[in-house]
Amino acid sequence: MAKTRMCSSSLWILGSIVLNFFLIMSHVYELKNKPKLSWSQVAAAEAEAVASISCSGHGRAYLDGLVNESGQPVCECNTCYEGHDCSRFLSDCAANADNGDPLFLEPFWMQHASSSAVVLSGWHRMSYTYPDHSYISAQLEQHIRKLHSVAKNAVAQGKYIVFGVGSTQLLSAAVFALTRNVSSPAKVVASAPYYPVYKSQTEFFETKRFDFQGDASSQIKNSSDNDSAQIVVEFVTSPNNPDGKLRKSVLDGPFVKNIYDHAYYWPHYTAIPAPVDEDMMIFTMSKLTGHAGTRFGWALVKDRQTYENMLYYVGLSEMGISRDTQLRALQILKTLLQGDGKQIFQFAYKMMSDRWDKLNDVISSSFNRFTIQEISPQFCNFFEQIRGPSPAYAWLRCEREEDKNCTSVIREANILGRNGSLFSSEDRYVRLSLIRSQDEFDLLLQRLVQLIVLSKVNNSAFQANDQ
Amino acid sequence: MAKTRMCSSSLWILGSIVLNFFLIMSHVYELKNKPKLSWSQVAAAEAEAVASISCSGHGRAYLDGLVNESGQPVCECNTCYEGHDCSRFLSDCAANADNGDPLFLEPFWMQHASSSAVVLSGWHRMSYTYPDHSYISAQLEQHIRKLHSVAKNAVAQGKYIVFGVGSTQLLSAAVFALTRNVSSPAKVVASAPYYPVYKSQTEFFETKRFDFQGDASSQIKNSSDNDSAQIVVEFVTSPNNPDGKLRKSVLDGPFVKNIYDHAYYWPHYTAIPAPVDEDMMIFTMSKLTGHAGTRFGWALVKDRQTYENMLYYVGLSEMGISRDTQLRALQILKTLLQGDGKQIFQFAYKMMSDRWDKLNDVISSSFNRFTIQEISPQFCNFFEQIRGPSPAYAWLRCEREEDKNCTSVIREANILGRNGSLFSSEDRYVRLSLIRSQDEFDLLLQRLVQLIVLSKVNNSAFQANDQ
């Protein structure tokens, strides 16, 4: 009896020791693999709690977002969805293909949550300057140079780099930098259809330094005239917004200065025939990584004086780009450059190419009521093969004689697009954004199909009545 | 014997069970109080690792900072310190009292590490806009309104709020907003000594809308003339940079528009006689919380059209302020407003007042070789009592006839200050920044004492030789 009791107690001891051993090892493992956090713990837990709020895949809650009565963050629903968890679809809602919000890249960052997160301490970079007395993070600059060598889209070597609050700020910075000490106002031009901000920014300042003069072709004769010492600044967008075509400047001459806006010159949107190597090239995070809200862009500049003029502009306007923004941009680029750095380009190209093919199929089925731009397959230096089109926008044309305003035509089918005339083209064109969220692209496609089917039905009915 | 053995084994069981219980409870406690982190864990651990690098209190390591050969972040040393841990003082180094880097507030944020940290997820606010289609975080706007009611320094009720990339951007935004549709160029003025950026920004754009016309007093006659329909924009800095005086506009009349730059109108730097209630008031995070690198400012604007003009300026220039910056500003303001929200003001006033008293003692001991501005004690609406001066800058005057360039005089004593002429005043004045780090303030004081002692010795020797 005593022996049995002793045996049972030995088992108890053994069991307990095994449990203790397991618990202690688990503690040791935790300590070793997940070091204890102190001051960052609350912020990290809060960020994860917000991220875990379910919005049915049609919305998102944010740390600085809408809150309910008890101060808790709530879902912010995508266009066309509502309800506390964004699960209710608003069937009458317009398909928004208007603005260029690059939300198609959001899933990529959800998939890379751990490497792309960054913690800002309360004391992070409080000073006006970095240790080299500049407004520019040397680490971020290095990563941008590496990025161009991976994407094989631009020659960064031998260029100065200026940062801007999005490429938007750099457009102005570049025009001001290229027109310092002009004897008479410089002429600023672009080739239609062009991004409307070139005109609105240039005109806004009402400066004595430059005037917007519309289409570049109007200046072809003047620019090659050596006697006219008037500076002409030509904006060249390549690939072009809205039509996705690769472009070169149309003007040439000793007084022509080019600003190449390469916002879309990434393997996402176009074949990269070769790395570009111009005197002034502007890029932006918005269309590369999808972080439009981060307001971060950069310019590669060949000439030292122009570079210094641009730095002066950014310094005088706002003492450089927020250090928080620069830290976040760095973390995003670090993630992007992990491994061989090709993942985001593969992801983005696949998605954009797929969307283009689907749209193309739908538009083709309209039997020429609608057309979109043609982009030929081309050899891509990045993918090292011939690849098809994957532009950021469709440049839709209403082909029927009576459809003079294409935006109104699609508006009646409950689709929002951007007027051709905004791009200094005809209203027979409308720009459709293909880079928004999947919800929005799917709805756009669905509405286009309905429009085309309805149009065919009406057409048949019309023909039937006519017979 | 068997009884003893049984007793000993019971003790073993008991001990082991107690240990089991303790370990299990410790696990439960961990789970309850420190919820497990997933995607934010790496970023949080990395931020803490960088923060824990020891730089002897004379430097700091940053996530985006300098790295050693193995890619690990290293210390960035404060001016006048070097070495891998910033422990070596450079005895010949100049005391930097030149720029207005508000690093005196850094210790406050170190003390509030947990509440001021914020985690940016990779997908945080990728869109161009907030859910209300604006570029402005509604949450941040609400916190700014609360801040003014706590600080009792400005009437935010009934005002529109515009955000800018620092107050720097808002200065231009305001001048452009107030001069839309002018028939002839507006005159822009300020009262000397004034912050040089008013002039350099206004002149830079070379716009047809306005010209910088120097000192406000030169326009007194014109501005009250009802027949002259020419707009005059007067910048009023209160308290003033460089001399810390509270100011009102000197011009009056139907065509005078004021821009009140209230960067320093916080209990840190001045008594708050009453909440200000002007048509256009500009504030900045830099001088409130010390986050100069964050580039965040705001304007309180009474007139709707002017507000819309400013929004247009910020939108056209760069599509609003980075969403990362807005999130961080929100977190910083949330921390500031914890409890009764008075802590930062008490901390900052104590430090600035203490620095001023020390400086004052040193300057008084120069027997009128040097003087600094006089600021009378005044009733403060915030502290609800009469309080002494605590300005951000000393406006030092060299009183000796021969000391015409005061910057050179102190430069010889190894002190860097900012020339009076930069503020459109005489070079007999020099601005000394009192808001930099403690290291820098201590060195400034030490160098000033040496200068004054040396000057007395020389003076005595001179008098002795003279007798």
Short mmCIF file of C-alpha atoms in Angstrom, two decimals, chain B:
data_model
loop_
_atom_site.label_atom_id
_atom_site.label_comp_id
_atom_site.label_asym_id
_atom_site.label_seq_id
_atom_site.Cartn_x
_atom_site.Cartn_y
_atom_site.Cartn_z
CA MET B 1 12.61 6.25 7.96
CA ALA B 2 9.82 5.60 5.44
CA LYS B 3 7.83 8.38 7.12
CA THR B 4 10.73 10.80 6.70
CA ARG B 5 11.09 9.84 3.06
CA MET B 6 7.35 10.34 2.46
CA CYS B 7 7.48 13.67 4.22
CA SER B 8 10.44 14.78 2.10
CA SER B 9 8.70 13.69 -1.12
CA SER B 10 5.55 15.57 -0.09
CA LEU B 11 7.69 18.66 0.29
CA TRP B 12 9.11 18.04 -3.17
CA ILE B 13 5.62 17.74 -4.61
CA LEU B 14 4.51 20.87 -2.78
CA GLY B 15 7.55 22.84 -3.90
CA SER B 16 7.14 21.71 -7.46
CA ILE B 17 3.43 22.52 -7.48
CA VAL B 18 4.09 25.98 -6.05
CA LEU B 19 6.65 26.55 -8.82
CA ASN B 20 4.10 25.25 -11.39
CA PHE B 21 1.52 27.62 -10.03
CA PHE B 22 3.91 30.57 -10.11
CA LEU B 23 5.04 29.87 -13.68
CA ILE B 24 1.49 29.37 -14.94
CA MET B 25 0.30 32.59 -13.26
CA SER B 26 3.24 34.44 -14.73
CA HIS B 27 2.23 33.18 -18.22
CA VAL B 28 -1.39 34.22 -17.61
CA TYR B 29 -0.25 37.66 -16.39
CA GLU B 30 1.92 38.09 -19.48
CA LEU B 31 -0.91 37.11 -21.77
CA LYS B 32 -3.32 39.45 -20.04
CA ASN B 33 -1.10 42.48 -19.63
CA LYS B 34 1.23 42.17 -22.55
CA PRO B 35 -0.77 40.78 -25.42
CA LYS B 36 1.34 38.92 -27.96
CA LEU B 37 2.44 41.03 -30.88
CA SER B 38 2.74 39.74 -34.39
CA TRP B 39 3.63 42.00 -37.33
CA SER B 40 4.70 44.99 -35.20
CA GLN B 41 7.12 42.99 -33.03
CA VAL B 42 10.19 43.30 -35.25
CA ALA B 43 9.78 47.04 -35.79
CA ALA B 44 9.23 47.64 -32.08
CA ALA B 45 12.25 45.58 -31.08
CA GLU B 46 14.38 47.36 -33.65
CA ALA B 47 13.31 50.80 -32.42
CA GLU B 48 14.08 49.85 -28.83
CA ALA B 49 17.45 48.39 -29.77
CA VAL B 50 18.46 51.62 -31.50
CA ALA B 51 17.17 53.72 -28.61
CA SER B 52 19.20 51.68 -26.14
CA ILE B 53 22.54 52.45 -27.81
CA SER B 54 24.46 54.51 -25.29
CA CYS B 55 25.80 57.85 -26.53
CA SER B 56 26.85 59.23 -23.11
CA GLY B 57 23.96 61.71 -23.11
CA HIS B 58 25.75 63.73 -25.81
CA GLY B 59 24.28 62.10 -28.89
CA ARG B 60 21.72 59.67 -30.16
CA ALA B 61 21.37 56.76 -32.57
CA TYR B 62 18.47 56.71 -35.01
CA LEU B 63 16.66 54.08 -37.08
CA ASP B 64 17.61 55.96 -40.24
CA GLY B 65 20.95 57.11 -38.94
CA LEU B 66 24.58 56.53 -39.62
CA VAL B 67 25.62 52.87 -39.62
CA ASN B 68 28.92 51.10 -39.05
CA GLU B 69 30.58 48.60 -41.38
CA SER B 70 28.24 45.83 -40.30
CA GLY B 71 25.21 48.00 -40.95
CA GLN B 72 24.47 48.62 -37.26
CA PRO B 73 23.31 52.12 -36.25
CA VAL B 74 25.92 54.22 -34.45
CA CYS B 75 25.80 57.34 -32.30
CA GLU B 76 25.32 60.72 -33.95
CA CYS B 77 27.07 63.09 -31.55
CA ASN B 78 25.88 66.55 -30.51
CA THR B 79 27.99 69.47 -31.63
CA CYS B 80 31.25 69.52 -29.67
CA TYR B 81 31.29 65.80 -28.84
CA GLU B 82 32.84 62.90 -30.69
CA GLY B 83 33.90 59.26 -30.29
CA HIS B 84 31.92 56.08 -30.77
CA ASP B 85 29.86 56.89 -27.67
CA CYS B 86 30.09 60.70 -27.95
CA SER B 87 32.00 60.92 -24.69
CA ARG B 88 34.92 63.02 -25.96
CA PHE B 89 34.40 66.75 -25.57
CA LEU B 90 36.07 68.92 -28.19
CA SER B 91 37.40 71.76 -26.09
CA ASP B 92 38.05 74.15 -29.00
CA CYS B 93 34.56 73.70 -30.41
CA ALA B 94 32.39 76.79 -30.91
CA ALA B 95 29.30 77.23 -28.73
CA ASN B 96 26.44 77.13 -31.23
CA ALA B 97 23.74 79.66 -30.37
CA ASP B 98 22.99 80.29 -34.00
CA ASN B 99 19.94 78.37 -35.18
CA GLY B 100 16.63 77.83 -33.43
CA ASP B 101 16.66 74.04 -33.14
CA PRO B 102 14.26 73.52 -30.22
CA LEU B 103 16.14 70.57 -28.72
CA PHE B 104 15.55 71.76 -25.15
CA LEU B 105 12.27 69.81 -25.35
CA GLU B 106 13.88 66.46 -26.22
CA PRO B 107 14.11 65.35 -22.55
CA PHE B 108 10.34 65.83 -22.21
CA TRP B 109 9.74 63.27 -24.95
CA MET B 110 12.29 60.85 -23.50
CA GLN B 111 10.27 61.03 -20.27
CA HIS B 112 7.06 60.29 -22.20
CA ALA B 113 8.47 57.52 -24.36
CA SER B 114 5.56 55.12 -24.12
CA SER B 115 2.69 57.50 -24.82
CA SER B 116 4.43 59.40 -27.62
CA ALA B 117 5.58 56.40 -29.70
CA VAL B 118 3.55 55.48 -32.75
CA VAL B 119 3.61 52.51 -35.13
CA LEU B 120 3.14 53.11 -38.84
CA SER B 121 1.89 50.03 -40.62
CA GLY B 122 2.99 49.48 -44.21
CA TRP B 123 -0.56 50.17 -45.42
CA HIS B 124 -1.29 53.22 -43.26
CA ARG B 125 -3.28 55.82 -45.26
CA MET B 126 -1.98 55.05 -48.74
CA SER B 127 -4.71 57.12 -50.36
CA TYR B 128 -4.33 60.77 -51.42
CA THR B 129 -7.24 61.74 -49.19
CA TYR B 130 -8.97 61.14 -45.86
CA PRO B 131 -12.52 59.70 -45.92
CA ASP B 132 -13.99 63.23 -46.11
CA HIS B 133 -11.97 63.72 -49.35
CA SER B 134 -9.76 66.32 -47.70
CA TYR B 135 -6.00 66.38 -47.08
CA ILE B 136 -6.60 67.15 -43.41
CA SER B 137 -6.99 64.65 -40.55
CA ALA B 138 -10.22 65.50 -38.71
CA GLN B 139 -8.84 63.93 -35.52
CA LEU B 140 -5.75 66.10 -35.64
CA GLU B 141 -7.83 69.21 -36.25
CA GLN B 142 -9.93 68.42 -33.16
CA HIS B 143 -6.82 67.98 -31.04
CA ILE B 144 -5.46 71.34 -32.20
CA ARG B 145 -8.69 73.03 -31.14
CA LYS B 146 -8.43 71.36 -27.75
CA LEU B 147 -4.80 72.40 -27.46
CA HIS B 148 -5.64 76.08 -27.89
CA SER B 149 -8.34 75.87 -25.28
CA VAL B 150 -5.90 74.27 -22.82
CA ALA B 151 -3.06 76.70 -23.56
CA LYS B 152 -5.55 79.60 -23.53
CA ASN B 153 -3.46 81.31 -26.18
CA ALA B 154 -5.81 81.62 -29.16
CA VAL B 155 -9.49 81.56 -30.01
CA ALA B 156 -9.89 78.59 -32.36
CA GLN B 157 -13.67 78.57 -32.22
CA GLY B 158 -15.22 80.04 -35.34
CA LYS B 159 -11.96 79.65 -37.28
CA TYR B 160 -11.07 77.38 -40.17
CA ILE B 161 -7.86 75.37 -39.86
CA VAL B 162 -5.32 74.85 -42.66
CA PHE B 163 -2.32 72.54 -42.25
CA GLY B 164 1.09 73.30 -43.73
CA VAL B 165 4.54 71.74 -44.09
CA GLY B 166 5.71 73.69 -41.06
CA SER B 167 4.55 77.25 -40.55
CA THR B 168 7.16 78.06 -43.22
CA GLN B 169 4.86 76.92 -46.00
CA LEU B 170 1.89 78.72 -44.47
CA LEU B 171 3.64 82.08 -44.64
CA SER B 172 3.65 81.88 -48.43
CA ALA B 173 0.22 80.28 -48.53
CA ALA B 174 -1.17 83.20 -46.53
CA VAL B 175 0.41 85.92 -48.68
CA PHE B 176 -0.82 84.27 -51.89
CA ALA B 177 -4.28 83.72 -50.34
CA LEU B 178 -4.63 87.36 -49.30
CA THR B 179 -3.56 88.73 -52.67
CA ARG B 180 -5.74 86.78 -55.06
CA ASN B 181 -7.23 89.02 -57.74
CA VAL B 182 -5.30 92.15 -56.73
CA SER B 183 -5.41 94.94 -59.33
CA SER B 184 -1.88 96.09 -58.55
CA PRO B 185 0.91 94.30 -56.65
CA ALA B 186 0.27 94.19 -52.91
CA LYS B 187 2.98 95.50 -50.58
CA VAL B 188 4.35 93.05 -48.03
CA VAL B 189 5.91 94.53 -44.89
CA ALA B 190 7.09 93.71 -41.35
CA SER B 191 8.54 95.71 -38.46
CA ALA B 192 12.30 95.42 -37.93
CA PRO B 193 13.85 93.48 -36.38
CA TYR B 194 11.95 90.73 -38.21
CA TYR B 195 12.33 87.05 -39.19
CA PRO B 196 14.25 87.09 -42.51
CA VAL B 197 12.10 84.44 -44.22
CA TYR B 198 9.23 86.95 -44.73
CA LYS B 199 11.47 88.86 -47.09
CA SER B 200 13.29 85.97 -48.77
CA GLN B 201 10.09 84.01 -49.49
CA THR B 202 8.17 87.01 -50.74
CA GLU B 203 10.98 88.06 -53.05
CA PHE B 204 11.76 84.56 -54.29
CA PHE B 205 8.59 84.01 -56.30
CA GLU B 206 9.01 87.26 -58.26
CA THR B 207 5.27 87.30 -58.62
CA LYS B 208 3.06 89.99 -60.10
CA ARG B 209 0.86 89.72 -57.03
CA PHE B 210 3.11 91.25 -54.37
CA ASP B 211 6.44 92.90 -53.58
CA PHE B 212 8.38 93.04 -50.37
CA GLN B 213 8.56 96.65 -49.23
CA GLY B 214 10.63 96.40 -46.07
CA ASP B 215 9.69 98.08 -42.81
CA ALA B 216 6.02 98.42 -41.95
CA SER B 217 6.46 101.96 -40.64
CA SER B 218 7.21 103.19 -44.17
CA GLN B 219 3.58 102.38 -45.12
CA ILE B 220 1.79 104.04 -42.20
CA LYS B 221 0.63 107.03 -44.23
CA ASN B 222 -0.44 105.01 -47.28
CA SER B 223 -2.33 102.31 -45.41
CA SER B 224 -4.78 104.68 -43.75
CA ASP B 225 -5.52 106.34 -47.07
CA ASN B 226 -8.95 105.15 -48.16
CA ASP B 227 -8.42 106.29 -51.74
CA SER B 228 -5.45 104.01 -52.31
CA ALA B 229 -7.01 100.62 -52.93
CA GLN B 230 -3.66 98.88 -52.72
CA ILE B 231 -3.49 95.88 -50.45
CA VAL B 232 -0.76 95.93 -47.78
CA VAL B 233 0.09 92.63 -46.08
CA GLU B 234 1.75 93.11 -42.70
CA PHE B 235 3.57 90.23 -40.99
CA VAL B 236 3.34 90.57 -37.22
CA THR B 237 5.44 88.17 -35.13
CA SER B 238 4.28 87.97 -31.56
CA PRO B 239 6.27 87.34 -29.48
CA ASN B 240 8.81 88.63 -31.92
CA ASN B 241 11.72 86.67 -33.35
CA PRO B 242 14.43 87.80 -32.44
CA ASP B 243 13.55 90.01 -29.45
CA GLY B 244 10.64 88.19 -27.77
CA LYS B 245 8.42 91.30 -27.55
CA LEU B 246 4.65 90.95 -27.81
CA ARG B 247 3.52 92.92 -30.83
CA LYS B 248 0.48 94.33 -32.59
CA SER B 249 0.24 95.45 -36.19
CA VAL B 250 1.43 99.00 -36.79
CA LEU B 251 -0.73 99.54 -39.87
CA ASP B 252 -4.43 100.12 -39.93
CA GLY B 253 -6.94 100.70 -42.70
CA PRO B 254 -9.41 99.00 -44.99
CA PHE B 255 -6.73 97.50 -47.25
CA VAL B 256 -4.38 96.21 -44.56
CA LYS B 257 -4.26 92.44 -44.10
CA ASN B 258 -2.37 91.03 -41.14
CA ILE B 259 -0.60 87.70 -40.86
CA TYR B 260 0.09 86.97 -37.22
CA ASP B 261 3.00 84.59 -36.85
CA HIS B 262 2.44 83.09 -33.40
CA ALA B 263 5.17 80.44 -33.55
CA TYR B 264 6.32 81.50 -30.06
CA TYR B 265 2.96 82.41 -28.51
CA TRP B 266 3.05 79.60 -25.97
CA PRO B 267 3.54 79.71 -22.20
CA HIS B 268 7.09 78.39 -22.78
CA TYR B 269 8.30 81.72 -24.12
CA THR B 270 5.97 84.48 -23.02
CA ALA B 271 3.23 85.50 -20.66
CA ILE B 272 -0.13 84.98 -22.39
CA PRO B 273 -2.03 88.19 -21.57
CA ALA B 274 -5.15 86.91 -23.38
CA PRO B 275 -6.15 84.43 -26.09
CA VAL B 276 -5.42 86.08 -29.43
CA ASP B 277 -8.27 86.40 -31.87
CA GLU B 278 -6.97 87.67 -35.20
CA ASP B 279 -8.15 86.97 -38.75
CA MET B 280 -5.02 85.01 -39.66
CA MET B 281 -2.83 83.30 -37.06
CA ILE B 282 -0.04 80.86 -37.81
CA PHE B 283 1.38 78.25 -35.40
CA THR B 284 3.96 75.49 -35.64
CA MET B 285 4.81 72.21 -33.88
CA SER B 286 8.51 73.11 -33.98
CA LYS B 287 8.39 75.63 -31.17
CA LEU B 288 5.48 74.06 -29.29
CA THR B 289 6.66 70.45 -28.90
CA GLY B 290 10.20 70.79 -30.25
CA HIS B 291 9.53 68.62 -33.32
CA ALA B 292 11.16 70.91 -35.85
CA GLY B 293 12.00 67.95 -38.08
CA THR B 294 8.34 66.98 -38.32
CA ARG B 295 7.50 70.00 -40.50
CA PHE B 296 4.01 70.58 -39.30
CA GLY B 297 2.23 73.87 -38.83
CA TRP B 298 -1.32 75.20 -38.94
CA ALA B 299 -3.20 78.42 -39.50
CA LEU B 300 -6.39 79.60 -37.84
CA VAL B 301 -8.28 81.58 -40.45
CA LYS B 302 -11.45 83.61 -39.98
CA ASP B 303 -12.48 84.33 -43.55
CA ARG B 304 -13.84 81.43 -45.59
CA GLN B 305 -12.53 82.62 -48.95
CA THR B 306 -9.01 83.17 -47.57
CA TYR B 307 -9.15 79.70 -46.02
CA GLU B 308 -10.14 78.18 -49.35
CA ASN B 309 -7.39 80.08 -51.12
CA MET B 310 -4.86 78.66 -48.65
CA LEU B 311 -6.19 75.13 -49.08
CA TYR B 312 -5.86 75.59 -52.81
CA TYR B 313 -2.24 76.70 -52.40
CA VAL B 314 -1.30 73.71 -50.24
CA GLY B 315 -3.22 71.33 -52.52
CA LEU B 316 -1.70 72.65 -55.72
CA SER B 317 1.84 72.84 -54.28
CA GLU B 318 1.93 69.31 -52.89
CA MET B 319 -1.48 67.76 -52.26
CA GLY B 320 -1.42 68.38 -48.55
CA ILE B 321 0.76 67.33 -45.68
CA SER B 322 2.15 63.79 -45.45
CA ARG B 323 -0.30 61.47 -43.68
CA ASP B 324 2.62 59.98 -41.71
CA THR B 325 3.43 63.43 -40.37
CA GLN B 326 -0.19 64.02 -39.46
CA LEU B 327 -0.37 60.71 -37.57
CA ARG B 328 2.78 61.51 -35.65
CA ALA B 329 1.62 65.06 -34.87
CA LEU B 330 -1.61 63.56 -33.55
CA GLN B 331 0.24 61.14 -31.26
CA ILE B 332 2.47 63.93 -29.95
CA LEU B 333 -0.55 66.17 -29.25
CA LYS B 334 -2.42 63.28 -27.58
CA THR B 335 0.53 62.86 -25.22
CA LEU B 336 0.74 66.61 -24.64
CA LEU B 337 -2.97 66.75 -23.76
CA GLN B 338 -2.86 63.87 -21.26
CA GLY B 339 -4.20 64.77 -17.81
CA ASP B 340 -4.84 68.51 -17.60
CA GLY B 341 -2.47 69.08 -20.55
CA LYS B 342 -0.33 71.55 -18.60
CA GLN B 343 2.75 69.45 -18.07
CA ILE B 344 4.70 70.47 -21.17
CA PHE B 345 4.08 74.15 -20.54
CA GLN B 346 5.31 73.85 -16.97
CA PHE B 347 8.36 71.87 -18.09
CA ALA B 348 9.21 74.29 -20.90
CA TYR B 349 8.60 77.48 -18.94
CA LYS B 350 10.74 76.27 -16.05
CA MET B 351 13.61 75.42 -18.37
CA MET B 352 13.44 78.60 -20.45
CA SER B 353 12.97 80.84 -17.45
CA ASP B 354 15.93 79.21 -15.74
CA ARG B 355 18.11 79.68 -18.82
CA TRP B 356 17.07 83.32 -19.12
CA ASP B 357 17.87 84.03 -15.47
CA LYS B 358 21.31 82.47 -15.80
CA LEU B 359 22.05 84.38 -18.98
CA ASN B 360 20.79 87.59 -17.45
CA ASP B 361 23.13 87.19 -14.47
CA VAL B 362 26.10 86.66 -16.76
CA ILE B 363 25.25 89.60 -19.01
CA SER B 364 24.66 91.90 -16.01
CA SER B 365 28.15 91.09 -14.82
CA SER B 366 29.59 92.63 -18.00
CA PHE B 367 28.97 96.13 -16.61
CA ASN B 368 27.20 97.27 -19.72
CA ARG B 369 29.63 95.95 -22.27
CA PHE B 370 26.71 93.76 -23.38
CA THR B 371 23.00 94.18 -22.86
CA ILE B 372 20.00 92.01 -23.68
CA GLN B 373 16.39 92.99 -24.23
CA GLU B 374 14.26 93.83 -21.20
CA ILE B 375 11.00 91.96 -20.81
CA SER B 376 8.82 93.01 -17.89
CA PRO B 377 7.01 90.49 -15.73
CA GLN B 378 3.40 90.25 -16.82
CA PHE B 379 0.16 88.52 -15.84
CA CYS B 380 -0.23 85.21 -17.67
CA ASN B 381 -3.67 83.95 -18.51
CA PHE B 382 -2.33 80.39 -18.62
CA PHE B 383 -0.44 80.27 -15.31
CA GLU B 384 -2.96 82.66 -13.73
CA GLN B 385 -0.21 84.67 -12.13
CA ILE B 386 2.43 87.28 -12.89
CA ARG B 387 5.47 85.63 -14.42
CA GLY B 388 8.94 86.65 -15.52
CA PRO B 389 10.54 86.45 -18.97
CA SER B 390 11.54 83.21 -20.72
CA PRO B 391 12.13 84.14 -24.36
CA ALA B 392 13.43 81.78 -27.04
CA TYR B 393 16.24 84.13 -28.02
CA ALA B 394 18.48 86.74 -26.44
CA TRP B 395 18.84 89.85 -28.56
CA LEU B 396 22.33 90.78 -27.50
CA ARG B 397 23.69 94.29 -28.07
CA CYS B 398 27.37 95.18 -27.98
CA GLU B 399 27.40 98.55 -26.23
CA ARG B 400 31.00 99.56 -26.80
CA GLU B 401 31.36 102.15 -29.54
CA GLU B 402 34.01 100.10 -31.37
CA ASP B 403 32.02 96.82 -31.26
CA LYS B 404 30.03 97.57 -34.39
CA ASN B 405 29.75 93.91 -35.37
CA CYS B 406 28.61 92.02 -32.32
CA THR B 407 28.59 88.66 -34.14
CA SER B 408 32.33 89.04 -34.78
CA VAL B 409 32.93 90.04 -31.16
CA ILE B 410 31.33 86.88 -29.81
CA ARG B 411 32.81 84.80 -32.64
CA GLU B 412 36.24 85.68 -31.27
CA ALA B 413 35.13 84.21 -27.97
CA ASN B 414 34.13 81.04 -29.89
CA ILE B 415 30.38 81.64 -29.85
CA LEU B 416 28.17 81.44 -32.94
CA GLY B 417 25.19 83.80 -33.11
CA ARG B 418 23.01 85.23 -35.86
CA ASN B 419 23.81 88.69 -37.27
CA GLY B 420 21.50 91.59 -36.46
CA SER B 421 21.47 92.67 -40.09
CA LEU B 422 19.82 89.37 -41.06
CA PHE B 423 16.80 90.64 -39.11
CA SER B 424 17.02 93.99 -40.90
CA SER B 425 18.52 95.55 -37.79
CA GLU B 426 22.06 96.70 -36.95
CA ASP B 427 25.04 94.37 -36.72
CA ARG B 428 25.58 95.80 -33.26
CA TYR B 429 22.93 93.19 -32.37
CA VAL B 430 23.27 89.44 -32.48
CA ARG B 431 20.62 86.81 -31.81
CA LEU B 432 21.53 84.02 -29.40
CA SER B 433 19.37 80.92 -29.46
CA LEU B 434 18.41 79.71 -25.98
CA ILE B 435 16.31 76.75 -27.08
CA ARG B 436 19.01 74.34 -28.16
CA SER B 437 20.24 71.34 -26.14
CA GLN B 438 21.46 71.65 -22.56
CA ASP B 439 25.02 70.84 -23.71
CA GLU B 440 24.93 73.79 -26.06
CA PHE B 441 23.36 76.21 -23.61
CA ASP B 442 25.90 75.29 -20.92
CA LEU B 443 28.76 75.86 -23.32
CA LEU B 444 27.30 79.19 -24.41
CA LEU B 445 27.12 80.34 -20.82
CA GLN B 446 30.64 79.16 -20.07
CA ARG B 447 32.04 80.98 -23.11
CA LEU B 448 30.17 84.17 -22.25
CA VAL B 449 31.58 84.11 -18.72
CA GLN B 450 35.09 83.68 -20.13
CA LEU B 451 34.54 86.53 -22.57
CA ILE B 452 33.29 88.86 -19.87
CA VAL B 453 36.00 87.95 -17.37
CA LEU B 454 38.68 88.36 -20.03
CA SER B 455 37.21 91.68 -21.04
CA LYS B 456 37.33 92.89 -17.43
CA VAL B 457 40.94 91.75 -17.04
CA ASN B 458 41.93 93.55 -20.24
CA ASN B 459 40.04 96.60 -19.15
CA SER B 460 41.79 96.68 -15.77
CA ALA B 461 45.18 96.18 -17.43
CA PHE B 462 44.36 98.98 -19.84
CA GLN B 463 43.34 101.28 -16.98
CA ALA B 464 46.46 100.31 -14.98
CA ASN B 465 48.68 101.13 -17.99
CA ASP B 466 46.80 104.35 -18.39
CA GLN B 467 47.51 105.54 -14.86
#
